[in-house]
Tab-separated table of N, CA, C and O in Angstrom:
chain	number	residue	atom	x	y	z
A	120	MET	N	0.569	-1.543	-0.147
A	120	MET	CA	0.280	-0.129	0.207
A	120	MET	C	0.596	1.566	0.252
A	120	MET	O	1.733	1.697	0.327
A	121	LYS	N	0.427	2.059	-0.774
A	121	LYS	CA	0.448	3.407	-0.626
A	121	LYS	C	-0.125	4.838	-0.064
A	121	LYS	O	-1.572	4.590	0.227
A	122	TYR	N	0.269	5.720	0.603
A	122	TYR	CA	-0.317	6.446	0.948
A	122	TYR	C	-0.275	8.078	0.874
A	122	TYR	O	0.998	8.723	0.380
A	123	PHE	N	-1.480	9.041	1.107
A	123	PHE	CA	-0.684	10.989	1.411
A	123	PHE	C	-1.867	11.373	2.596
A	123	PHE	O	-2.339	10.831	2.597
A	124	PHE	N	-1.517	12.323	2.770
A	124	PHE	CA	-2.345	13.429	3.129
A	124	PHE	C	-2.546	14.146	2.292
A	124	PHE	O	-1.699	14.585	1.594
A	125	LEU	N	-3.985	14.675	2.263
A	125	LEU	CA	-4.771	15.253	1.636
A	125	LEU	C	-5.487	15.845	2.756
A	125	LEU	O	-5.864	15.925	3.155
A	126	SER	N	-5.740	17.941	2.301
A	126	SER	CA	-6.671	18.710	2.985
A	126	SER	C	-7.891	18.590	2.717
A	126	SER	O	-8.260	18.231	1.960
A	127	GLU	N	-8.578	18.635	4.064
A	127	GLU	CA	-9.585	18.645	4.195
A	127	GLU	C	-10.730	19.998	2.996
A	127	GLU	O	-10.310	20.754	2.264
A	128	GLY	N	-11.036	19.309	1.992
A	128	GLY	CA	-11.289	20.426	0.943
A	128	GLY	C	-11.098	20.166	-0.544
A	128	GLY	O	-11.683	20.995	-1.203
A	129	TRP	N	-10.419	18.893	0.145
A	129	TRP	CA	-10.219	18.804	-1.621
A	129	TRP	C	-9.817	17.540	-1.916
A	129	TRP	O	-10.522	16.375	-0.841
A	130	ALA	N	-10.126	16.728	-2.715
A	130	ALA	CA	-10.794	15.489	-3.848
A	130	ALA	C	-9.261	14.797	-4.738
A	130	ALA	O	-8.841	15.529	-5.373
A	131	VAL	N	-9.982	13.255	-4.912
A	131	VAL	CA	-9.214	12.706	-6.089
A	131	VAL	C	-9.478	13.321	-7.207
A	131	VAL	O	-10.861	12.931	-7.365
A	132	ALA	N	-8.637	13.195	-7.759
A	132	ALA	CA	-9.278	13.733	-9.398
A	132	ALA	C	-9.286	12.639	-10.409
A	132	ALA	O	-9.328	11.616	-10.294
A	133	ARG	N	-8.603	12.738	-11.010
A	133	ARG	CA	-8.017	11.444	-12.003
A	133	ARG	C	-6.425	11.132	-11.335
A	133	ARG	O	-5.581	11.406	-10.416
A	134	VAL	N	-5.895	9.749	-12.205
A	134	VAL	CA	-5.081	8.589	-11.119
A	134	VAL	C	-4.131	7.683	-12.098
A	134	VAL	O	-4.902	7.819	-13.553
A	135	TRP	N	-3.055	8.122	-11.701
A	135	TRP	CA	-1.901	6.811	-13.251
A	135	TRP	C	-2.219	6.157	-12.212
A	135	TRP	O	-1.468	6.138	-11.735
A	136	ALA	N	-1.563	5.020	-13.025
A	136	ALA	CA	-0.499	3.826	-13.482
A	136	ALA	C	0.750	3.842	-13.942
A	136	ALA	O	0.637	4.685	-14.340
A	137	SER	N	0.850	2.276	-13.883
A	137	SER	CA	2.341	2.047	-14.857
A	137	SER	C	2.365	2.706	-16.191
A	137	SER	O	3.160	2.852	-16.372
A	138	ASP	N	0.882	2.098	-16.805
A	138	ASP	CA	0.542	1.760	-17.945
A	138	ASP	C	0.327	3.370	-18.610
A	138	ASP	O	-0.599	3.334	-19.134
A	139	GLY	N	-0.352	4.392	-17.657
A	139	GLY	CA	-0.563	5.979	-17.924
A	139	GLY	C	-1.971	5.955	-17.268
A	139	GLY	O	-2.508	5.400	-16.200
A	140	LEU	N	-2.753	6.987	-17.448
A	140	LEU	CA	-3.787	7.287	-17.450
A	140	LEU	C	-4.863	5.756	-16.657
A	140	LEU	O	-5.029	5.015	-17.185
A	141	TRP	N	-5.170	6.035	-15.515
A	141	TRP	CA	-5.470	4.567	-15.092
A	141	TRP	C	-7.312	5.133	-16.078
A	141	TRP	O	-8.740	5.547	-16.104
A	142	GLN	N	-7.383	3.799	-17.031
A	142	GLN	CA	-8.931	3.025	-16.865
A	142	GLN	C	-9.635	2.567	-16.964
A	142	GLN	O	-9.118	1.323	-16.441
A	143	ILE	N	-10.610	2.976	-16.107
A	143	ILE	CA	-11.680	2.027	-15.451
A	143	ILE	C	-12.467	1.155	-16.991
A	143	ILE	O	-12.452	-0.037	-16.077
A	144	THR	N	-12.439	1.010	-18.247
A	144	THR	CA	-12.680	0.147	-18.991
A	144	THR	C	-11.507	-0.622	-19.272
A	144	THR	O	-11.480	-2.317	-19.150
A	145	ALA	N	-10.286	-0.588	-18.649
A	145	ALA	CA	-9.156	-1.393	-18.751
A	145	ALA	C	-9.141	-2.806	-18.116
A	145	ALA	O	-8.493	-3.663	-17.404
A	146	TRP	N	-9.142	-1.895	-16.321
A	146	TRP	CA	-8.604	-2.469	-15.122
A	146	TRP	C	-10.298	-2.885	-14.874
A	146	TRP	O	-9.950	-3.508	-13.486
A	147	ARG	N	-11.224	-2.551	-15.471
A	147	ARG	CA	-12.089	-2.974	-15.056
A	147	ARG	C	-13.391	-2.659	-13.655
A	147	ARG	O	-13.891	-3.739	-12.871
A	148	ARG	N	-12.529	-1.449	-13.535
A	148	ARG	CA	-12.574	-0.891	-11.556
A	148	ARG	C	-12.219	0.173	-11.384
A	148	ARG	O	-11.456	0.830	-12.153
A	149	GLN	N	-12.605	0.757	-10.231
A	149	GLN	CA	-12.101	1.996	-9.613
A	149	GLN	C	-10.635	1.909	-9.097
A	149	GLN	O	-10.664	0.949	-8.474
A	150	PRO	N	-9.632	2.620	-9.142
A	150	PRO	CA	-8.706	2.664	-8.116
A	150	PRO	C	-8.956	2.118	-6.742
A	150	PRO	O	-9.845	2.981	-6.621
A	151	ASP	N	-8.087	2.258	-6.161
A	151	ASP	CA	-8.910	1.318	-5.016
A	151	ASP	C	-8.228	2.476	-3.843
A	151	ASP	O	-6.456	3.037	-3.238
A	152	ILE	N	-9.200	3.299	-3.172
A	152	ILE	CA	-8.484	5.198	-2.126
A	152	ILE	C	-9.301	5.231	-1.863
A	152	ILE	O	-10.465	5.387	-1.864
A	153	GLN	N	-8.466	4.958	-0.477
A	153	GLN	CA	-9.611	5.181	0.805
A	153	GLN	C	-9.220	6.400	2.131
A	153	GLN	O	-7.564	5.878	1.663
A	154	ARG	N	-9.876	6.977	2.205
A	154	ARG	CA	-9.424	7.604	3.353
A	154	ARG	C	-9.816	7.170	4.436
A	154	ARG	O	-10.608	6.144	5.098
A	155	MET	N	-8.234	7.330	4.965
A	155	MET	CA	-8.616	6.435	6.724
A	155	MET	C	-9.093	7.235	7.722
A	155	MET	O	-9.525	9.038	7.285
A	156	ASN	N	-8.862	7.220	9.059
A	156	ASN	CA	-9.403	7.815	9.954
A	156	ASN	C	-9.079	8.146	10.859
A	156	ASN	O	-8.855	8.877	11.729
A	157	ILE	N	-7.564	9.033	10.659
A	157	ILE	CA	-6.619	9.558	10.675
A	157	ILE	C	-6.704	10.786	10.233
A	157	ILE	O	-6.114	10.914	8.748
A	158	CYS	N	-6.010	11.818	10.889
A	158	CYS	CA	-5.797	13.644	10.390
A	158	CYS	C	-4.485	14.127	11.138
A	158	CYS	O	-4.410	13.678	12.676
A	159	LEU	N	-4.235	15.312	10.156
A	159	LEU	CA	-3.043	15.803	11.651
A	159	LEU	C	-3.537	17.241	11.089
A	159	LEU	O	-4.625	17.189	10.343
A	160	VAL	N	-3.313	18.200	12.033
A	160	VAL	CA	-3.735	19.451	11.966
A	160	VAL	C	-2.442	20.299	11.899
A	160	VAL	O	-1.058	19.996	13.039
A	161	GLU	N	-1.836	21.014	11.000
A	161	GLU	CA	-1.435	21.993	10.548
A	161	GLU	C	-1.721	23.122	9.937
A	161	GLU	O	-2.098	23.088	8.927
A	162	GLN	N	-1.412	24.444	11.088
A	162	GLN	CA	-1.827	25.352	10.876
A	162	GLN	C	-3.345	25.368	10.089
A	162	GLN	O	-3.557	26.278	10.298
A	163	ASN	N	-4.021	24.262	11.887
A	163	ASN	CA	-4.963	24.964	11.153
A	163	ASN	C	-5.819	24.184	10.362
A	163	ASN	O	-6.907	24.679	10.121
A	164	GLU	N	-5.514	23.531	9.402
A	164	GLU	CA	-5.331	22.760	8.532
A	164	GLU	C	-5.803	21.555	8.731
A	164	GLU	O	-4.823	20.885	9.292
A	165	LEU	N	-6.753	20.708	8.402
A	165	LEU	CA	-6.631	19.151	8.614
A	165	LEU	C	-5.899	18.403	7.366
A	165	LEU	O	-6.591	18.791	6.187
A	166	LEU	N	-5.087	17.808	7.209
A	166	LEU	CA	-4.438	16.799	6.333
A	166	LEU	C	-4.970	15.226	6.432
A	166	LEU	O	-4.734	15.002	7.473
A	167	TRP	N	-6.357	14.574	6.073
A	167	TRP	CA	-6.303	13.843	6.313
A	167	TRP	C	-5.269	12.281	5.260
A	167	TRP	O	-5.115	13.021	4.323
A	168	LEU	N	-5.626	11.569	5.980
A	168	LEU	CA	-4.524	10.204	5.583
A	168	LEU	C	-5.769	9.371	4.599
A	168	LEU	O	-6.462	9.092	4.819
A	169	TYR	N	-5.141	9.143	3.183
A	169	TYR	CA	-5.927	8.333	2.505
A	169	TYR	C	-4.503	7.060	2.043
A	169	TYR	O	-3.594	7.519	1.790
A	170	ARG	N	-4.932	6.076	1.781
A	170	ARG	CA	-4.042	4.961	0.973
A	170	ARG	C	-4.842	4.575	-0.410
A	170	ARG	O	-6.012	4.333	-0.287
A	171	VAL	N	-3.741	4.274	-0.877
A	171	VAL	CA	-4.201	3.950	-1.988
A	171	VAL	C	-3.538	3.005	-2.276
A	171	VAL	O	-2.298	2.019	-1.799
A	172	GLU	N	-3.619	1.258	-3.631
A	172	GLU	CA	-3.247	0.085	-3.830
A	172	GLU	C	-1.894	0.592	-4.487
A	172	GLU	O	-1.780	1.295	-5.121
A	173	GLU	N	-0.904	-0.677	-4.228
A	173	GLU	CA	0.398	-0.168	-5.434
A	173	GLU	C	0.376	0.032	-6.389
A	173	GLU	O	1.322	0.986	-6.928
A	174	ALA	N	-0.738	-0.342	-7.740
A	174	ALA	CA	-0.636	0.055	-8.610
A	174	ALA	C	-0.575	1.437	-9.100
A	174	ALA	O	-0.678	1.891	-10.055
A	175	VAL	N	-0.753	2.312	-8.600
A	175	VAL	CA	-0.873	3.521	-8.295
A	175	VAL	C	0.133	4.521	-8.636
A	175	VAL	O	1.017	4.075	-7.124
A	176	LEU	N	0.280	5.087	-9.023
A	176	LEU	CA	1.959	5.541	-9.087
A	176	LEU	C	2.009	7.426	-9.044
A	176	LEU	O	2.179	7.969	-8.158
A	177	THR	N	0.217	8.050	-9.547
A	177	THR	CA	0.451	9.547	-9.433
A	177	THR	C	-1.202	9.431	-9.030
A	177	THR	O	-2.220	9.041	-9.828
A	178	VAL	N	-1.401	10.690	-8.571
A	178	VAL	CA	-2.757	11.238	-8.005
A	178	VAL	C	-3.286	12.504	-8.101
A	178	VAL	O	-1.963	13.929	-7.580
A	179	GLU	N	-3.465	13.140	-8.735
A	179	GLU	CA	-4.467	14.752	-9.255
A	179	GLU	C	-5.550	14.646	-7.968
A	179	GLU	O	-6.242	14.027	-8.117
A	180	VAL	N	-5.448	16.057	-7.417
A	180	VAL	CA	-5.938	16.500	-6.360
A	180	VAL	C	-6.371	18.003	-7.227
A	180	VAL	O	-5.675	18.622	-7.253
A	181	LYS	N	-7.893	17.758	-6.591
A	181	LYS	CA	-8.537	18.838	-6.592
A	181	LYS	C	-9.500	19.737	-5.830
A	181	LYS	O	-9.797	18.975	-5.161
A	182	PRO	N	-9.429	21.217	-5.545
A	182	PRO	CA	-10.401	21.604	-4.622
A	182	PRO	C	-11.959	21.471	-5.243
A	182	PRO	O	-12.656	21.165	-6.059
A	183	THR	N	-12.808	20.680	-4.115
A	183	THR	CA	-13.813	20.532	-3.614
A	183	THR	C	-15.296	21.852	-4.212
A	183	THR	O	-16.231	21.818	-4.171
A	184	THR	N	-14.265	22.941	-3.217
A	184	THR	CA	-15.510	23.790	-3.359
A	184	THR	C	-15.047	24.998	-4.168
A	184	THR	O	-13.692	25.383	-4.119
A	185	PRO	N	-16.279	25.952	-4.798
A	185	PRO	CA	-15.411	27.545	-5.604
A	185	PRO	C	-14.492	28.008	-4.420
A	185	PRO	O	-13.758	28.711	-5.169
A	186	VAL	N	-15.115	28.569	-3.307
A	186	VAL	CA	-14.216	29.290	-2.699
A	186	VAL	C	-12.510	28.509	-2.427
A	186	VAL	O	-11.671	29.562	-2.365
A	187	ILE	N	-12.722	27.231	-2.346
A	187	ILE	CA	-11.258	26.920	-2.274
A	187	ILE	C	-10.431	26.697	-3.836
A	187	ILE	O	-9.370	27.293	-3.489
A	188	ALA	N	-11.270	26.701	-4.254
A	188	ALA	CA	-10.265	26.957	-5.515
A	188	ALA	C	-9.997	28.015	-5.971
A	188	ALA	O	-9.049	27.871	-6.403
A	189	SER	N	-11.094	29.471	-5.631
A	189	SER	CA	-10.836	30.567	-6.183
A	189	SER	C	-9.610	30.569	-5.121
A	189	SER	O	-8.973	32.126	-5.446
A	190	GLN	N	-8.967	30.083	-3.356
A	190	GLN	CA	-8.176	30.981	-2.976
A	190	GLN	C	-6.782	29.638	-3.189
A	190	GLN	O	-5.644	30.444	-1.945
A	191	THR	N	-6.804	28.944	-3.589
A	191	THR	CA	-5.658	27.879	-4.120
A	191	THR	C	-5.385	27.491	-5.264
A	191	THR	O	-6.083	28.106	-6.376
A	192	ILE	N	-4.671	26.853	-5.901
A	192	ILE	CA	-4.084	26.537	-6.960
A	192	ILE	C	-5.086	24.964	-7.248
A	192	ILE	O	-5.658	24.625	-6.590
A	193	GLY	N	-5.167	25.524	-8.621
A	193	GLY	CA	-6.802	24.510	-9.289
A	193	GLY	C	-6.586	23.008	-9.480
A	193	GLY	O	-7.412	22.351	-9.394
A	194	GLN	N	-5.638	22.686	-9.707
A	194	GLN	CA	-5.296	21.152	-8.842
A	194	GLN	C	-4.131	21.048	-8.943
A	194	GLN	O	-2.507	22.317	-9.027
A	195	VAL	N	-3.678	19.543	-8.178
A	195	VAL	CA	-2.199	19.808	-7.913
A	195	VAL	C	-1.233	17.626	-8.040
A	195	VAL	O	-2.756	17.237	-8.497
A	196	VAL	N	-0.753	17.491	-8.663
A	196	VAL	CA	-0.013	16.231	-9.078
A	196	VAL	C	0.256	15.828	-8.196
A	196	VAL	O	1.533	16.242	-7.668
A	197	LEU	N	0.102	14.521	-7.166
A	197	LEU	CA	1.320	13.966	-6.221
A	197	LEU	C	2.054	12.924	-7.357
A	197	LEU	O	1.354	11.401	-7.633
A	198	LYS	N	3.201	12.832	-6.975
A	198	LYS	CA	4.432	11.950	-7.607
A	198	LYS	C	5.108	10.974	-6.612
A	198	LYS	O	5.153	10.384	-7.163
A	199	ARG	N	4.991	11.650	-5.418
A	199	ARG	CA	5.753	11.159	-4.215
A	199	ARG	C	4.568	10.642	-3.556
A	199	ARG	O	4.811	11.089	-2.556
A	200	LEU	N	4.377	9.562	-3.234
A	200	LEU	CA	3.099	8.746	-2.476
A	200	LEU	C	3.922	7.975	-1.353
A	200	LEU	O	5.358	7.576	-1.783
A	201	MET	N	3.718	7.948	0.116
A	201	MET	CA	4.631	8.058	0.883
A	201	MET	C	4.116	6.365	1.539
A	201	MET	O	2.821	5.584	0.836
A	202	SER	N	5.439	5.813	1.744
A	202	SER	CA	5.130	3.998	2.550
A	202	SER	C	4.440	4.458	3.713
A	202	SER	O	4.514	5.066	4.287
A	203	ALA	N	4.192	3.427	4.483
A	203	ALA	CA	3.749	3.016	5.553
A	203	ALA	C	4.880	3.349	6.908
A	203	ALA	O	4.568	4.098	7.499
A	204	GLU	N	5.896	2.954	6.361
A	204	GLU	CA	7.327	3.844	7.539
A	204	GLU	C	7.206	5.278	7.453
A	204	GLU	O	7.601	5.805	7.973
A	205	GLN	N	7.055	6.094	6.040
A	205	GLN	CA	7.490	7.055	6.208
A	205	GLN	C	6.246	7.644	6.613
A	205	GLN	O	5.993	9.306	7.412
A	206	VAL	N	5.176	7.185	7.253
A	206	VAL	CA	3.940	7.836	7.655
A	206	VAL	C	3.894	7.700	9.016
A	206	VAL	O	3.553	8.853	10.169
A	207	ILE	N	4.574	6.987	9.359
A	207	ILE	CA	4.375	6.871	10.675
A	207	ILE	C	5.409	7.883	11.307
A	207	ILE	O	5.702	8.509	12.593
A	208	GLU	N	6.563	8.335	10.232
A	208	GLU	CA	7.213	8.842	10.962
A	208	GLU	C	7.180	10.261	10.783
A	208	GLU	O	6.958	10.878	11.706
A	209	ARG	N	6.192	10.563	10.041
A	209	ARG	CA	5.530	12.177	9.813
A	209	ARG	C	4.694	12.012	10.989
A	209	ARG	O	4.475	13.198	11.379
A	210	LEU	N	3.746	10.837	11.444
A	210	LEU	CA	2.819	10.934	12.563
A	210	LEU	C	3.490	11.005	13.935
A	210	LEU	O	3.091	12.145	14.814
A	211	GLY	N	5.073	10.744	13.869
A	211	GLY	CA	5.986	10.613	15.014
A	211	GLY	C	6.319	12.272	15.484
A	211	GLY	O	6.446	12.521	16.398
A	212	THR	N	6.301	12.894	13.867
A	212	THR	CA	6.852	14.036	14.452
A	212	THR	C	5.735	15.186	14.412
A	212	THR	O	6.680	16.735	14.495
A	213	ALA	N	5.044	14.610	14.415
A	213	ALA	CA	3.570	16.076	13.930
A	213	ALA	C	2.959	16.022	15.440
A	213	ALA	O	2.892	15.618	16.137
A	214	GLU	N	2.516	17.491	15.198
A	214	GLU	CA	1.269	17.583	17.125
A	214	GLU	C	0.397	17.396	16.265
A	214	GLU	O	-0.731	17.684	15.653
A	215	THR	N	0.452	15.064	16.731
A	215	THR	CA	-0.945	15.310	16.572
A	215	THR	C	-2.163	14.649	17.817
A	215	THR	O	-1.896	15.503	18.661
A	216	LYS	N	-3.207	14.946	17.767
A	216	LYS	CA	-4.636	15.135	17.916
A	216	LYS	C	-5.037	13.559	17.868
A	216	LYS	O	-5.587	13.397	16.948
A	217	CYS	N	-5.950	12.650	18.424
A	217	CYS	CA	-6.293	11.289	18.417
A	217	CYS	C	-7.892	12.228	18.980
A	217	CYS	O	-7.752	12.051	20.279
A	218	GLN	N	-8.772	11.351	18.170
A	218	GLN	CA	-10.170	12.350	18.812
A	218	GLN	C	-10.693	10.104	18.487
A	218	GLN	O	-10.766	10.021	17.082
A	219	LEU	N	-11.427	9.776	19.673
A	219	LEU	CA	-11.854	8.835	19.476
A	219	LEU	C	-13.369	8.501	19.242
A	219	LEU	O	-13.841	9.421	20.343
A	220	GLN	N	-13.588	7.703	18.658
A	220	GLN	CA	-15.479	7.517	18.868
A	220	GLN	C	-15.664	6.120	19.503
A	220	GLN	O	-16.811	6.151	19.902
A	221	ASN	N	-15.040	5.539	19.658
A	221	ASN	CA	-15.052	3.527	20.016
A	221	ASN	C	-13.793	3.627	20.449
A	221	ASN	O	-12.742	2.663	19.408
A	222	ILE	N	-13.804	3.688	21.556
A	222	ILE	CA	-12.701	3.481	22.211
A	222	ILE	C	-12.327	1.888	22.520
A	222	ILE	O	-10.888	1.334	22.492
A	223	GLN	N	-14.049	1.476	22.634
A	223	GLN	CA	-13.337	-0.361	22.785
A	223	GLN	C	-12.503	-0.720	21.485
A	223	GLN	O	-11.872	-1.602	21.314
A	224	LEU	N	-12.752	0.174	19.998
A	224	LEU	CA	-11.920	-1.004	18.897
A	224	LEU	C	-10.527	-0.709	19.070
A	224	LEU	O	-10.128	-1.498	18.835
A	225	VAL	N	-10.432	0.135	19.913
A	225	VAL	CA	-8.772	0.464	20.416
A	225	VAL	C	-7.910	-1.085	21.202
A	225	VAL	O	-6.871	-1.160	21.410
A	226	VAL	N	-9.020	-1.105	22.662
A	226	VAL	CA	-8.152	-1.564	23.611
A	226	VAL	C	-8.139	-2.593	23.603
A	226	VAL	O	-8.030	-4.243	24.611
A	227	GLN	N	-9.678	-3.359	22.186
A	227	GLN	CA	-9.313	-4.444	22.750
A	227	GLN	C	-8.082	-5.594	21.971
A	227	GLN	O	-7.285	-5.440	21.922
């Protein structure tokens, strides 16, 4: 698996694999990209952790609302996705907050 952090208010647009732009008809499915229930807070901005399948090489992201789009860059291409070790290192060095809705899931 590979990972990336994405700011609140942004969403995944196009996705590339080793043979180019992800084609749903060729792969017969959407790429496996899931937002995890982990986020960082940096300068009052929420950065959500996303997990992507190994076949994904590059992810394009865009703002989801016109307000964000008018205040930021129109799109960003993420070419360096993170490994699990890099995510753990980033979480270890960040000022993180953990909010749990169900503590029983953690202590089992």
